[in-house]
Amino acid sequence: ADAVDDGVTCVEGMGGELLASRVALALTPYEVGAVPVPQDLLTVVSTPDCHELLLEEQAHVRRRLPRARHAELKGGGDFPEVSRAGEVLAFVLAHLQRALQALPPGEDAKERVHVL
């Protein structure tokens, strides 16, 4: 219930233009090209309670990136970064720590950090 309340508060506080742009972004089909990072250095964070279209996309991402780490939040709907920010941050920090530990000695971390 807290996540729903947070989501409603967030949406109510947005202007119409910002809300329209977020909806358009969420519903616009797109294709991601080649990922310039080895799959074993990727962490894909998803949520089980989003709408059906996103569930289909999550399945597509799992097939496309089988060697990536797939982390699933406990919930959060279509905008888990808003409703479950702490849990998302924990996954991001764990991913960054794992990626930094995988660096060969002397390699600059800036060369290996990619945000997609």
Short mmCIF file of C-alpha atoms in Angstrom, two decimals:
data_model
loop_
_atom_site.label_atom_id
_atom_site.label_comp_id
_atom_site.label_asym_id
_atom_site.label_seq_id
_atom_site.Cartn_x
_atom_site.Cartn_y
_atom_site.Cartn_z
CA ALA A 1 0.00 0.00 0.00
CA ASP A 2 2.88 2.39 0.72
CA ALA A 3 4.26 1.85 -2.79
CA VAL A 4 0.88 2.70 -4.32
CA ASP A 5 0.58 5.83 -2.16
CA ASP A 6 4.11 6.88 -3.13
CA GLY A 7 3.34 6.31 -6.80
CA VAL A 8 0.11 8.32 -6.63
CA THR A 9 1.87 11.17 -4.82
CA CYS A 10 4.64 11.16 -7.41
CA VAL A 11 2.21 11.21 -10.35
CA GLU A 12 0.02 13.89 -8.78
CA GLY A 13 3.08 16.10 -8.32
CA MET A 14 4.13 15.85 -11.99
CA GLY A 15 3.05 18.32 -14.58
CA GLY A 16 1.03 17.02 -17.51
CA GLU A 17 3.96 17.37 -19.92
CA LEU A 18 6.32 15.33 -17.74
CA LEU A 19 3.71 12.64 -17.14
CA ALA A 20 2.93 12.45 -20.87
CA SER A 21 6.63 12.11 -21.71
CA ARG A 22 7.07 9.27 -19.16
CA VAL A 23 4.04 7.41 -20.48
CA ALA A 24 5.26 7.85 -24.05
CA LEU A 25 8.71 6.59 -23.10
CA ALA A 26 7.27 3.56 -21.32
CA LEU A 27 5.03 2.61 -24.24
CA THR A 28 7.21 3.45 -27.25
CA PRO A 29 8.66 0.35 -28.94
CA TYR A 30 12.42 0.43 -29.39
CA GLU A 31 15.27 -1.91 -30.13
CA VAL A 32 18.52 -1.89 -28.19
CA GLY A 33 21.59 -2.59 -30.28
CA ALA A 34 24.65 -4.53 -29.26
CA VAL A 35 25.59 -4.18 -25.62
CA PRO A 36 29.30 -3.19 -25.42
CA VAL A 37 29.84 -5.00 -22.10
CA PRO A 38 30.45 -8.68 -21.39
CA GLN A 39 27.17 -10.21 -20.19
CA ASP A 40 28.71 -11.54 -17.00
CA LEU A 41 29.30 -7.92 -15.92
CA LEU A 42 25.65 -6.94 -16.36
CA THR A 43 22.93 -6.96 -13.74
CA VAL A 44 19.34 -6.65 -14.98
CA VAL A 45 16.90 -5.51 -12.30
CA SER A 46 13.21 -6.31 -12.86
CA THR A 47 9.97 -6.52 -10.93
CA PRO A 48 7.30 -9.25 -11.03
CA ASP A 49 4.25 -6.99 -10.72
CA CYS A 50 4.49 -4.71 -13.74
CA HIS A 51 2.02 -4.69 -16.61
CA GLU A 52 1.96 -7.55 -19.13
CA LEU A 53 3.95 -5.76 -21.85
CA LEU A 54 6.89 -5.27 -19.52
CA LEU A 55 6.73 -8.91 -18.42
CA GLU A 56 7.10 -9.92 -22.09
CA GLU A 57 10.07 -7.56 -22.43
CA GLN A 58 11.68 -9.00 -19.30
CA ALA A 59 11.44 -12.48 -20.85
CA HIS A 60 13.02 -11.13 -24.04
CA VAL A 61 15.90 -9.57 -22.05
CA ARG A 62 16.48 -12.86 -20.19
CA ARG A 63 16.73 -14.73 -23.52
CA ARG A 64 19.00 -12.07 -25.00
CA LEU A 65 21.31 -11.81 -21.98
CA PRO A 66 21.42 -15.33 -20.52
CA ARG A 67 24.81 -14.86 -18.81
CA ALA A 68 23.86 -11.57 -17.11
CA ARG A 69 22.86 -11.55 -13.46
CA HIS A 70 19.08 -11.12 -13.18
CA ALA A 71 17.89 -9.56 -9.94
CA GLU A 72 14.18 -9.46 -9.18
CA LEU A 73 12.71 -6.95 -6.76
CA LYS A 74 9.93 -8.02 -4.41
CA GLY A 75 7.57 -5.58 -6.12
CA GLY A 76 7.42 -2.02 -7.32
CA GLY A 77 5.22 -2.08 -10.38
CA ASP A 78 6.27 -0.19 -13.49
CA PHE A 79 8.37 2.38 -11.61
CA PRO A 80 10.32 0.49 -8.93
CA GLU A 81 12.99 3.18 -8.85
CA VAL A 82 10.32 5.42 -7.28
CA SER A 83 8.37 3.00 -5.09
CA ARG A 84 11.30 0.80 -3.98
CA ALA A 85 14.25 3.16 -4.30
CA GLY A 86 16.13 1.59 -1.37
CA GLU A 87 15.89 -1.92 -2.80
CA VAL A 88 16.95 -0.71 -6.28
CA LEU A 89 19.89 1.13 -4.76
CA ALA A 90 20.97 -2.01 -2.89
CA PHE A 91 21.06 -3.98 -6.17
CA VAL A 92 22.99 -1.19 -7.91
CA LEU A 93 25.57 -1.03 -5.10
CA ALA A 94 25.97 -4.82 -5.08
CA HIS A 95 26.42 -4.79 -8.87
CA LEU A 96 29.04 -2.03 -8.75
CA GLN A 97 30.95 -3.78 -5.97
CA ARG A 98 30.97 -7.05 -7.93
CA ALA A 99 32.04 -5.28 -11.14
CA LEU A 100 34.88 -3.45 -9.39
CA GLN A 101 36.12 -6.70 -7.82
CA ALA A 102 36.24 -8.24 -11.31
CA LEU A 103 38.64 -5.57 -12.62
CA PRO A 104 42.16 -6.74 -13.39
CA PRO A 105 44.79 -5.01 -11.23
CA GLY A 106 45.69 -1.60 -12.61
CA GLU A 107 42.64 -1.24 -14.88
CA ASP A 108 40.76 2.03 -14.56
CA ALA A 109 37.17 1.55 -13.40
CA LYS A 110 36.02 4.47 -15.57
CA GLU A 111 36.78 2.41 -18.66
CA ARG A 112 34.44 -0.39 -17.51
CA VAL A 113 31.44 1.58 -16.22
CA HIS A 114 28.49 1.68 -18.62
CA VAL A 115 24.98 2.82 -17.88
CA LEU A 116 22.42 1.63 -20.42
#
